[in-house]
mmCIF file of C-alpha atoms in Angstrom:
data_model
loop_
_atom_site.group_PDB
_atom_site.id
_atom_site.type_symbol
_atom_site.label_atom_id
_atom_site.label_comp_id
_atom_site.label_asym_id
_atom_site.label_seq_id
_atom_site.Cartn_x
_atom_site.Cartn_y
_atom_site.Cartn_z
ATOM 1 C CA MET A 1 0.652 -4.474 38.066
ATOM 2 C CA GLU A 2 3.402 -4.852 35.547
ATOM 3 C CA PRO A 3 4.901 -1.451 34.573
ATOM 4 C CA ARG A 4 3.904 0.196 31.276
ATOM 5 C CA GLU A 5 6.300 1.118 28.554
ATOM 6 C CA PHE A 6 6.569 5.108 27.665
ATOM 7 C CA ALA A 7 7.332 6.522 24.420
ATOM 8 C CA TYR A 8 10.330 9.010 23.812
ATOM 9 C CA THR A 9 10.974 10.924 20.930
ATOM 10 C CA PHE A 10 15.030 11.491 20.375
ATOM 11 C CA ILE A 11 16.156 14.725 17.659
ATOM 12 C CA CYS A 12 19.701 13.328 16.527
ATOM 13 C CA ASP A 13 22.504 14.513 14.343
ATOM 14 C CA TRP A 14 25.606 12.645 13.486
ATOM 15 C CA LEU A 15 28.545 13.977 15.621
ATOM 16 C CA ASP A 16 30.941 13.767 12.340
ATOM 17 C CA HIS A 17 28.896 14.471 9.015
ATOM 18 C CA MET A 18 32.215 13.154 6.974
ATOM 19 C CA THR A 19 31.524 9.973 7.987
ATOM 20 C CA GLN A 20 28.021 9.179 7.171
ATOM 21 C CA ILE A 21 26.307 7.968 4.288
ATOM 22 C CA THR A 22 23.586 10.481 4.870
ATOM 23 C CA ASN A 23 23.962 14.262 6.261
ATOM 24 C CA ASN A 24 20.416 14.142 7.247
ATOM 25 C CA LYS A 25 19.383 14.473 10.923
ATOM 26 C CA PHE A 26 16.778 12.025 12.168
ATOM 27 C CA ILE A 27 14.184 11.459 14.883
ATOM 28 C CA VAL A 28 13.874 8.509 16.717
ATOM 29 C CA VAL A 29 10.652 7.223 18.737
ATOM 30 C CA ALA A 30 11.541 4.485 21.173
ATOM 31 C CA ASN A 31 9.439 2.853 23.926
ATOM 32 C CA GLY A 32 10.910 1.879 27.297
ATOM 33 C CA ILE A 33 10.233 0.921 30.578
ATOM 34 C CA THR A 34 12.659 3.446 31.623
ATOM 35 C CA TYR A 35 14.473 6.403 29.980
ATOM 36 C CA GLU A 36 17.567 4.536 29.989
ATOM 37 C CA GLU A 37 15.659 1.839 28.176
ATOM 38 C CA ALA A 38 14.245 3.965 25.502
ATOM 39 C CA VAL A 39 17.548 5.394 24.850
ATOM 40 C CA GLU A 40 19.447 1.677 24.415
ATOM 41 C CA ASN A 41 16.408 0.680 21.950
ATOM 42 C CA ALA A 42 16.871 4.019 19.965
ATOM 43 C CA ALA A 43 20.278 3.239 19.571
ATOM 44 C CA LYS A 44 19.240 -0.177 18.464
ATOM 45 C CA ALA A 45 17.239 1.094 16.142
ATOM 46 C CA ILE A 46 19.357 3.530 14.308
ATOM 47 C CA LEU A 47 22.096 0.850 14.216
ATOM 48 C CA ASP A 48 19.586 -0.992 11.887
ATOM 49 C CA PHE A 49 18.586 1.707 9.927
ATOM 50 C CA PHE A 50 21.939 2.738 9.259
ATOM 51 C CA PRO A 51 24.027 -0.787 9.326
ATOM 52 C CA ASN A 52 27.020 0.965 8.233
ATOM 53 C CA VAL A 53 27.692 2.856 11.962
ATOM 54 C CA ALA A 54 27.453 -0.718 13.113
ATOM 55 C CA GLU A 55 30.671 -1.404 11.811
ATOM 56 C CA TYR A 56 32.048 0.746 14.869
ATOM 57 C CA ALA A 57 29.523 1.165 16.912
ATOM 58 C CA ASN A 58 26.834 -1.046 19.132
ATOM 59 C CA PRO A 59 23.766 0.010 21.079
ATOM 60 C CA ASN A 60 26.211 0.861 24.228
ATOM 61 C CA THR A 61 28.712 2.812 22.468
ATOM 62 C CA LEU A 62 26.869 4.620 19.689
ATOM 63 C CA TRP A 63 25.988 7.924 21.983
ATOM 64 C CA ASP A 64 29.602 8.035 23.515
ATOM 65 C CA HIS A 65 31.622 7.382 20.256
ATOM 66 C CA GLU A 66 33.010 10.011 18.191
ATOM 67 C CA ARG A 67 31.418 9.356 14.774
ATOM 68 C CA GLY A 68 28.377 8.168 16.906
ATOM 69 C CA ALA A 69 25.204 10.125 17.379
ATOM 70 C CA VAL A 70 24.077 12.788 19.451
ATOM 71 C CA ARG A 71 20.750 13.484 20.879
ATOM 72 C CA LEU A 72 19.951 17.137 20.278
ATOM 73 C CA ALA A 73 16.598 17.045 22.250
ATOM 74 C CA GLU A 74 14.506 14.281 24.302
ATOM 75 C CA LEU A 75 10.980 14.511 24.630
ATOM 76 C CA TYR A 76 8.384 12.569 26.426
ATOM 77 C CA GLY A 77 5.778 10.855 24.105
ATOM 78 C CA ASN A 78 5.878 10.527 20.527
ATOM 79 C CA GLN A 79 5.883 14.011 19.282
ATOM 80 C CA SER A 80 7.669 13.659 15.825
ATOM 81 C CA GLY A 81 4.369 14.505 13.969
ATOM 82 C CA TYR A 82 4.848 17.931 15.692
ATOM 83 C CA LEU A 83 8.480 18.651 15.246
ATOM 84 C CA VAL A 84 10.612 17.825 12.072
ATOM 85 C CA ASP A 85 9.654 17.834 8.448
ATOM 86 C CA ARG A 86 9.911 14.485 7.008
ATOM 87 C CA ASP A 87 11.434 15.501 4.016
ATOM 88 C CA THR A 88 14.774 16.777 5.980
ATOM 89 C CA TYR A 89 14.645 14.303 8.843
ATOM 90 C CA ASP A 90 14.707 10.669 8.440
ATOM 91 C CA TYR A 91 11.985 9.165 10.740
ATOM 92 C CA ILE A 92 13.098 5.796 12.546
ATOM 93 C CA ARG A 93 10.103 4.054 15.040
ATOM 94 C CA ALA A 94 11.998 1.579 17.382
#
């Protein structure tokens, strides 16, 4: 039996607002067979959505970088429709 991918919802913000073009918080819905894979897929989607961040971060360092992102909340499943105002948050689908 092949492993299934599960969706995870990450509500995120920037660690340093002074270095970002946008000051919006953002939500990422990412799939992965494991939680770790979903976190990596979320990081890749963030870097695609905000290409200026790719100048100093990659999927392995985005969460640990001083100008990177922080996960404020992590939820199982796609909870984006219940949680955030799309006028306030950028929505990223991985």
